[in-house]
mmCIF file of C-alpha atoms in Angstrom:
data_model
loop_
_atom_site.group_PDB
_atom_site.id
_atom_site.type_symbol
_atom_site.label_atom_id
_atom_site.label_comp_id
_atom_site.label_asym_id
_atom_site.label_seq_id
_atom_site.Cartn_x
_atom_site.Cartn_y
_atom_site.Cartn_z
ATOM 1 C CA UNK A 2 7.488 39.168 86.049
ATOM 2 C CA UNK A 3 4.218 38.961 83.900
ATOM 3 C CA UNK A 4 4.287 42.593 83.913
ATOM 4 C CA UNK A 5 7.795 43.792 83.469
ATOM 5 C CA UNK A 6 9.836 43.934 86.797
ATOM 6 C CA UNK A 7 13.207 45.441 85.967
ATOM 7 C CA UNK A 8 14.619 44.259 88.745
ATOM 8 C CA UNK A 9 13.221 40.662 87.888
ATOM 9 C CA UNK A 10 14.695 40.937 84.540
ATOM 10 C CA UNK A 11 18.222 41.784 85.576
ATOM 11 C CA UNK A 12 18.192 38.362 88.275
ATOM 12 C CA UNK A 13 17.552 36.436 85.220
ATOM 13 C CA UNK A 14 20.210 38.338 83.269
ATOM 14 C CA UNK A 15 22.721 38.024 85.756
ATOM 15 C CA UNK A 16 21.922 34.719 87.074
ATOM 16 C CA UNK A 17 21.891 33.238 83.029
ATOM 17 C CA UNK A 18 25.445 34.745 82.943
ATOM 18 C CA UNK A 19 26.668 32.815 85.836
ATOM 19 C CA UNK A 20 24.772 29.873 85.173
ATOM 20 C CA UNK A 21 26.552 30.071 81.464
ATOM 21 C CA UNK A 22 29.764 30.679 82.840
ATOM 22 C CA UNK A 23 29.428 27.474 85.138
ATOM 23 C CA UNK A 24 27.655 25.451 83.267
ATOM 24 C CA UNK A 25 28.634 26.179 79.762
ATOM 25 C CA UNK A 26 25.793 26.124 77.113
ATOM 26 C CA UNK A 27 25.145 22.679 76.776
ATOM 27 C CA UNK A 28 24.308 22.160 80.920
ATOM 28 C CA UNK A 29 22.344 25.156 80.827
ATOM 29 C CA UNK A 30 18.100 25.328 80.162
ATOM 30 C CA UNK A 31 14.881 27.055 81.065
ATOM 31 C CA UNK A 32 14.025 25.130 83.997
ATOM 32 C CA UNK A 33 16.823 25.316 85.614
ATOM 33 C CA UNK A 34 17.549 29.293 84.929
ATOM 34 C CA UNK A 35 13.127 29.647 86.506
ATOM 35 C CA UNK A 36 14.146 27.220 89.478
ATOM 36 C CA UNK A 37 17.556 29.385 90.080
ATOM 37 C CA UNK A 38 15.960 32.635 89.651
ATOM 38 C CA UNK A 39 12.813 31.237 91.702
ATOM 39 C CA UNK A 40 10.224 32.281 88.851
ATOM 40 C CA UNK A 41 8.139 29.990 86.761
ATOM 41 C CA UNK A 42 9.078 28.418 83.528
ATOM 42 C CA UNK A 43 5.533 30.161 82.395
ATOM 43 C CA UNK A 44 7.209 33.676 83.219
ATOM 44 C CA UNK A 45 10.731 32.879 81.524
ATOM 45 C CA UNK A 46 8.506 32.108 78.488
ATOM 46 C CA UNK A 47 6.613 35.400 77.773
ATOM 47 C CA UNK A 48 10.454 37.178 77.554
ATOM 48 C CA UNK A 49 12.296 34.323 75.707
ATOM 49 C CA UNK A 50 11.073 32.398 72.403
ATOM 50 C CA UNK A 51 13.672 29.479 74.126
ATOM 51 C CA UNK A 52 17.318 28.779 75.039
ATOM 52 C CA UNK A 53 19.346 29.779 72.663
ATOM 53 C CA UNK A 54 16.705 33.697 71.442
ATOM 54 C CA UNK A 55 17.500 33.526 75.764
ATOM 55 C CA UNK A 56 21.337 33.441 75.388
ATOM 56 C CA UNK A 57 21.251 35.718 72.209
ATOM 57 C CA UNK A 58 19.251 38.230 73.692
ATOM 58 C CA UNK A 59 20.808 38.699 77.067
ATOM 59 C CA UNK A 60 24.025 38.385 75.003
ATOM 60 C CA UNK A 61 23.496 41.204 73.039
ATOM 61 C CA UNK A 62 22.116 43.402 76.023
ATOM 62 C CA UNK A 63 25.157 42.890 78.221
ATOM 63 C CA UNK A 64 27.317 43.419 74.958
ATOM 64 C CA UNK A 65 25.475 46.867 74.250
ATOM 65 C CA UNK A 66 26.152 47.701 78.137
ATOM 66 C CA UNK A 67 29.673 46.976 78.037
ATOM 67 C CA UNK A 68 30.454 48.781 74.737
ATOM 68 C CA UNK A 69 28.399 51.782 76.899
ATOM 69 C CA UNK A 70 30.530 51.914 79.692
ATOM 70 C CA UNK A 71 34.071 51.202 77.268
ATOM 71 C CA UNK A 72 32.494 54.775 75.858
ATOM 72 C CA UNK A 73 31.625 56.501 79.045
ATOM 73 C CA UNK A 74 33.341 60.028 78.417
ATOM 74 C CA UNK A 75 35.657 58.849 75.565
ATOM 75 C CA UNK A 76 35.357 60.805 72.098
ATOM 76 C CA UNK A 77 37.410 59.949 68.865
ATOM 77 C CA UNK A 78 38.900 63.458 68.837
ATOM 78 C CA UNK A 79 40.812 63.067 72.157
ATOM 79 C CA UNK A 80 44.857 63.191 71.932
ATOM 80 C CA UNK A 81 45.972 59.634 71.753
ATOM 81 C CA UNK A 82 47.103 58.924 75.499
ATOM 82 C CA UNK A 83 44.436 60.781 76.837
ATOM 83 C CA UNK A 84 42.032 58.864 75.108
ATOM 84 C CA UNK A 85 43.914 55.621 75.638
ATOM 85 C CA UNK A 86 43.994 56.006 78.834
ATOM 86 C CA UNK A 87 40.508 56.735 80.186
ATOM 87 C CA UNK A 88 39.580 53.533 77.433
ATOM 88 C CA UNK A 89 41.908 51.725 80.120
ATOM 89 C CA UNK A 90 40.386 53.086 83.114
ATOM 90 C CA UNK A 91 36.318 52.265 81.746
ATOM 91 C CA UNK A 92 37.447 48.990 80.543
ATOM 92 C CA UNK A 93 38.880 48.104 83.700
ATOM 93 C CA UNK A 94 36.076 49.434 85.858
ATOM 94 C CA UNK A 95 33.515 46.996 84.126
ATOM 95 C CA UNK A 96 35.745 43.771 83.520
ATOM 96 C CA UNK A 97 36.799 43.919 86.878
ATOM 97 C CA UNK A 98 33.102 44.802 88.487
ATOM 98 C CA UNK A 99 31.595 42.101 85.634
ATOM 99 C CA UNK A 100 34.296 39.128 85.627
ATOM 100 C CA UNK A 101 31.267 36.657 84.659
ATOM 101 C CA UNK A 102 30.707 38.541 81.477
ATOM 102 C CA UNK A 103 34.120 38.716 80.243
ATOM 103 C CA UNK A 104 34.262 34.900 80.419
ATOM 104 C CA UNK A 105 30.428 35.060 79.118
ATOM 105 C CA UNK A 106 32.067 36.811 75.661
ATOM 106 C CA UNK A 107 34.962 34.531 75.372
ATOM 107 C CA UNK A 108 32.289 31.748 75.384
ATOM 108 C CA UNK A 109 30.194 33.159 72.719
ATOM 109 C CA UNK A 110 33.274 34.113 70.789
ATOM 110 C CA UNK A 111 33.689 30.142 70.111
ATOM 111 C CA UNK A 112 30.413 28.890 69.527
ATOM 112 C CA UNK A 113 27.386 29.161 67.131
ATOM 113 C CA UNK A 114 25.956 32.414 68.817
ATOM 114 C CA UNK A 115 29.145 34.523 67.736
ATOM 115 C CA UNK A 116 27.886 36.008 64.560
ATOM 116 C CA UNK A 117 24.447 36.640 65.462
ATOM 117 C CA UNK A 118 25.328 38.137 68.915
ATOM 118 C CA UNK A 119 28.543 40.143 67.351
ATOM 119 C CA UNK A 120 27.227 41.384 64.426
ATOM 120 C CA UNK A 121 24.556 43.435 66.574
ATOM 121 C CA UNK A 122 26.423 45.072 68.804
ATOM 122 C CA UNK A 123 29.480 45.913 67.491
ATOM 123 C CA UNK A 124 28.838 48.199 64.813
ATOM 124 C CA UNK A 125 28.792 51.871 66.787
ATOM 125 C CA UNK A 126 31.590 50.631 68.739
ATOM 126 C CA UNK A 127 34.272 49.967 65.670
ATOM 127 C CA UNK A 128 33.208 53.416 64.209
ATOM 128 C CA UNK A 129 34.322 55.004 67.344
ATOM 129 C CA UNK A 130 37.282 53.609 68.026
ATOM 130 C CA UNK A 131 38.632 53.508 64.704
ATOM 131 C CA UNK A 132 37.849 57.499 64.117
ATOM 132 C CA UNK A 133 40.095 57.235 67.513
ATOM 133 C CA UNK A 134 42.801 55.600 66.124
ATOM 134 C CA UNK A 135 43.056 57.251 62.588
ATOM 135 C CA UNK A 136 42.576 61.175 63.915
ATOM 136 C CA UNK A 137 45.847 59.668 66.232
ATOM 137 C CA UNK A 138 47.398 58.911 63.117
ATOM 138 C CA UNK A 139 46.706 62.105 61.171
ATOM 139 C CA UNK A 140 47.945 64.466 63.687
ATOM 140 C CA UNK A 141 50.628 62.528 63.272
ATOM 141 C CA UNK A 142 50.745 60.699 67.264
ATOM 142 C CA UNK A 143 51.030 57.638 66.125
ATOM 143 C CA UNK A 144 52.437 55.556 63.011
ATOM 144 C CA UNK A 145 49.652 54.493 60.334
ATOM 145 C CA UNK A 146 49.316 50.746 61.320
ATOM 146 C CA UNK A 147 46.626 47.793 60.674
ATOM 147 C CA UNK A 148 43.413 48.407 63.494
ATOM 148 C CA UNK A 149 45.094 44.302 64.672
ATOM 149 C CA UNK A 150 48.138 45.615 65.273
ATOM 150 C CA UNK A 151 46.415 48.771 67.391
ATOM 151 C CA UNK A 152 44.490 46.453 69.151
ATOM 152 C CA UNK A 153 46.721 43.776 70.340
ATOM 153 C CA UNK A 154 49.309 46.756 71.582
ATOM 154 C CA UNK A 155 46.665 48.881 73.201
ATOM 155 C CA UNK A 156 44.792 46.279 74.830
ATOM 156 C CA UNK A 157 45.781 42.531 75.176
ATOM 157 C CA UNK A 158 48.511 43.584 78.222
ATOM 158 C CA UNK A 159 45.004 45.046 79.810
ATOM 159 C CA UNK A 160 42.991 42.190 79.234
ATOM 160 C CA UNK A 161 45.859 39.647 80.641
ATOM 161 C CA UNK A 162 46.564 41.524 83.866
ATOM 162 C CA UNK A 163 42.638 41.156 84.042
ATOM 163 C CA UNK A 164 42.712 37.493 83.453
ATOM 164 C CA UNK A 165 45.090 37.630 86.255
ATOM 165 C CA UNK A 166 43.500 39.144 88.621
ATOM 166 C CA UNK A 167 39.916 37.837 87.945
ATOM 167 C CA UNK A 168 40.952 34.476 88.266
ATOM 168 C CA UNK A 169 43.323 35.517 91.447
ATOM 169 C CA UNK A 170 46.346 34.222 89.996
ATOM 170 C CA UNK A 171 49.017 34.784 87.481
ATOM 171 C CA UNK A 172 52.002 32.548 85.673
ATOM 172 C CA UNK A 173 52.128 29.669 87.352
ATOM 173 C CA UNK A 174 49.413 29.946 89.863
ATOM 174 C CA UNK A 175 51.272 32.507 91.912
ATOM 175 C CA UNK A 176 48.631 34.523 93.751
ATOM 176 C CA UNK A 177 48.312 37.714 91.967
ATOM 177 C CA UNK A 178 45.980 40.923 92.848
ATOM 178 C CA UNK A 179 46.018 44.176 90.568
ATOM 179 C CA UNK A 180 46.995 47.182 92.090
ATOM 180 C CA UNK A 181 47.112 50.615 90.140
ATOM 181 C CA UNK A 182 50.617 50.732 90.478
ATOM 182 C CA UNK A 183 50.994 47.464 88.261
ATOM 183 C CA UNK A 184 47.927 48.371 86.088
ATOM 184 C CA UNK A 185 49.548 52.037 85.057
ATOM 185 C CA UNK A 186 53.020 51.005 84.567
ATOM 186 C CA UNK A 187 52.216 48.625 82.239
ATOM 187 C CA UNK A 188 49.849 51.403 80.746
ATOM 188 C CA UNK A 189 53.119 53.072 80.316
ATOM 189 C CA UNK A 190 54.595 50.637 78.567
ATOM 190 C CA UNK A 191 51.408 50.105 76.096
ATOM 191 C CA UNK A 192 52.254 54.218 75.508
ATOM 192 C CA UNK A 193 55.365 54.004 75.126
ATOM 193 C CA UNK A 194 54.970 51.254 72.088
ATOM 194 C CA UNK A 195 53.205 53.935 70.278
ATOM 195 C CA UNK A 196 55.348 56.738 70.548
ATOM 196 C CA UNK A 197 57.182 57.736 67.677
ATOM 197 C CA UNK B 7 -2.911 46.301 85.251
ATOM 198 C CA UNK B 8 -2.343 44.433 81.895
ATOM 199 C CA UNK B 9 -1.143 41.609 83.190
ATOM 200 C CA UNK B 10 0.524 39.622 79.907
ATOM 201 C CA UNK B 11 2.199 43.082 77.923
ATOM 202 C CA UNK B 12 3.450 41.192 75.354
ATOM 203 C CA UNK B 13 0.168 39.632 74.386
ATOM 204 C CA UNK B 14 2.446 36.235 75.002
ATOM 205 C CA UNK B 15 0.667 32.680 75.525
ATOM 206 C CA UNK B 16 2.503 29.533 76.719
ATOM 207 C CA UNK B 17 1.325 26.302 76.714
ATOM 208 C CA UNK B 18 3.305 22.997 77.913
ATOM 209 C CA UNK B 19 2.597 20.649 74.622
ATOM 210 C CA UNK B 20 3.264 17.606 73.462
ATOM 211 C CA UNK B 21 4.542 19.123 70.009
ATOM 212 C CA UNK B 22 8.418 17.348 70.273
ATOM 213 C CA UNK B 23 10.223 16.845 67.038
ATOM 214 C CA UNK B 24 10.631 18.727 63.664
ATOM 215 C CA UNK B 25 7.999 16.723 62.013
ATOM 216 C CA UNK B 26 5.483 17.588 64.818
ATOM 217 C CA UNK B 27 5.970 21.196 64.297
ATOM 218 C CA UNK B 28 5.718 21.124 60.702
ATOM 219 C CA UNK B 29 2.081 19.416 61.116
ATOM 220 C CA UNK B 30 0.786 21.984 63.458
ATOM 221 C CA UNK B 31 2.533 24.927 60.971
ATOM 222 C CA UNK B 32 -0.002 24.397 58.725
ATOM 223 C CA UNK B 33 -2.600 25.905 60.826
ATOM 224 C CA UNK B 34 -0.537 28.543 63.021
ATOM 225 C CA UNK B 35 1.404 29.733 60.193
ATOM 226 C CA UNK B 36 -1.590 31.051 58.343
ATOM 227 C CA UNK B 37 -4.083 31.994 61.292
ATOM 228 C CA UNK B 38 -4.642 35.881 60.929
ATOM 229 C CA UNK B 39 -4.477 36.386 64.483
ATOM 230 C CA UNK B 40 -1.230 34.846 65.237
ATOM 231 C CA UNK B 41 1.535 36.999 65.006
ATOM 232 C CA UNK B 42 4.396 34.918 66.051
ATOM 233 C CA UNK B 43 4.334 31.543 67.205
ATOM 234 C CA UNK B 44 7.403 28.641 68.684
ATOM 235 C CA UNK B 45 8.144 25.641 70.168
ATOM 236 C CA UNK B 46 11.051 24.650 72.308
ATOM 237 C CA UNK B 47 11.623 21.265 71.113
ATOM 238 C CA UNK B 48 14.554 20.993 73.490
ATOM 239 C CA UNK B 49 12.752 21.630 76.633
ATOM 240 C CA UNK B 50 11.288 19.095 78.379
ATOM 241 C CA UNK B 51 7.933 20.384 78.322
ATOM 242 C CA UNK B 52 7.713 21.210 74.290
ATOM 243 C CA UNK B 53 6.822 24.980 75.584
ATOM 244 C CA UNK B 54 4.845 26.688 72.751
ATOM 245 C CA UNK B 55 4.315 29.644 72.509
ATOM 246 C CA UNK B 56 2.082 31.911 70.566
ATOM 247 C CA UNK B 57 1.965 35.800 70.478
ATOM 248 C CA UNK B 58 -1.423 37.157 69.694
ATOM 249 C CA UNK B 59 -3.421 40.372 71.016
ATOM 250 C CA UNK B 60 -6.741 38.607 70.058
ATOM 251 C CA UNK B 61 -6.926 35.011 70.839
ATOM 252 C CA UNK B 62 -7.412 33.369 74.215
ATOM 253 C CA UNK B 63 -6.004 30.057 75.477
ATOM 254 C CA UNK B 64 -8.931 27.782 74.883
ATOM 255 C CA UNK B 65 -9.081 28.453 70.963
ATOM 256 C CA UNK B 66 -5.190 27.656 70.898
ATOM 257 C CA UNK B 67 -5.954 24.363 72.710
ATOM 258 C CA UNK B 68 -8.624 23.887 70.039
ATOM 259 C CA UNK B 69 -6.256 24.773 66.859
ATOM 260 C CA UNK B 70 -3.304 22.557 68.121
ATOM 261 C CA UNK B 71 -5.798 19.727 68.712
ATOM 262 C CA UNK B 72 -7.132 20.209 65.286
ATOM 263 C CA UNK B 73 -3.654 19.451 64.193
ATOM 264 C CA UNK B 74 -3.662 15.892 66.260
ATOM 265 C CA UNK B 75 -1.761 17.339 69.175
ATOM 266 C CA UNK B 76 -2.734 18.354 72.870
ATOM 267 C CA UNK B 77 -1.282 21.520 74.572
ATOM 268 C CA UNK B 78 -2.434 23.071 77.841
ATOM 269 C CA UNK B 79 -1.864 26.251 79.885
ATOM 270 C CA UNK B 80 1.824 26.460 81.336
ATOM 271 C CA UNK B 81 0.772 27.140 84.775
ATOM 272 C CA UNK B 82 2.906 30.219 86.865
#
């Protein structure tokens, strides 16, 4: 890739993520991410200043293509369960099609990258979702509440029954698999909690 | 077909700890060619890299000698 490949660039996206995700930060480095993706060091140079403007940069991409698809055909002026829901359905297309990033993002969330990776691609994304949650609240859906309190309702069951089924098992290490049946009743539930 | 788009140079070097980089700063910093320049002290080949539309390999070679240091092309 000394001329920009795009399909070159998204290997060494990808395989960075799952070397990451393996390896954690401190096991990971250049040479190992140009042996792994079968390009030279030379080549992963010209792109990346080093490891960590590496990690920050793909960090941020796969952030800003995330927070895309959590969008995909979502305004803030949708009624509440409408909008809810299809935030469900987009959030559990890409978590379950990218399981390596959501680990990826819980990594960054503890370590030193966190408020440089954050920071830049969060912004839009709040906006959005917050006009979402306070036009819910002045047409009187749901009750005026702190944007925690929102979240952790509307989304931790998701993100557990995710967990679940990205890592194959549930409570206990009982074998679990998500079906739609078991993602929208729980949905249900999440609705329900907001009702008034 | 340009074949470096970023105008990107890398060099494996022998530039290794904090104190290195601060003695070949004083000439990189201030060169009015060089854009941007770095060195990835925790790589095992001390990559530096320099971003300039102007400058060729050779004359970096030369500066980061001038500093007491050897560097040479990062081959593909």
């Amino acid at each position: 890739m000394r001329t920009r490949d795009a399909d070159k660039e998204l290997l060494v996206k990808q395989t960075a993520i799952q070397m990451l995700v393996a390896d954690g930060f401190e096991g990971f480095s250049m040479n190992k991410l140009a042996k792994a993706c079968n390009v030279s060091v030379a080549t992963l140079y010209i792109y990346y200043k080093d490891k960590d403007d590496l990690i920050i940069k793909i960090a941020i991409e796969e952030g800003k293509e995330m927070n895309d698809a959590t969008l995909r055909n979502f305004n803030a002026d949708m009624p509440f369960a409408e909008g809810l829901r299809r935030q469900w359905e987009n959030r559990y297309k890409y978590m379950t099609e990218h399981a390596d990033s959501l680990q990826f993002f819980d990594q960054l969330r503890s370590s030193t990258y966190q408020e440089k990776v954050f920071d830049n691609i969060t912004h839009n994304f709040k906006e959005v979702l917050g006009q979402f949650v306070l036009n819910a609240e002045k047409r009187g859906e749901i009750n005026k509440m702190a944007i925690e309190t929102y979240w952790s309702v509307a989304f931790a069951p998701l993100y557990a029954l995710i967990r679940f089924h990205n890592q194959g098992k549930s409570m206990g290490g009982k074998p679990f698999t998500i079906s739609n049946k078991i993602l929208w009743e729980t949905f249900d539930l999440v609705l329900k909690a907001f009702k008034k | 077909m340009n074949r470096n788009p970023e105008h990107v140079l890398v060099f494996r070097s022998n530039i290794k700890t904090e104190n290195d980089k601060y003695r070949v700063s004083s000439l990189l910093d201030t060169h009015p060619l060089i854009k941007d320049w770095s060195v990835d002290t925790s790589d095992e080949d001390c990559v530096l890299r320099v971003v300039s539309e102007q400058l060729q390999q050779e004359q970096i070679i030369h500066l980061v000698s001038k500093c007491g240091y050897q560097c040479e092309e990062l081959q593909d």
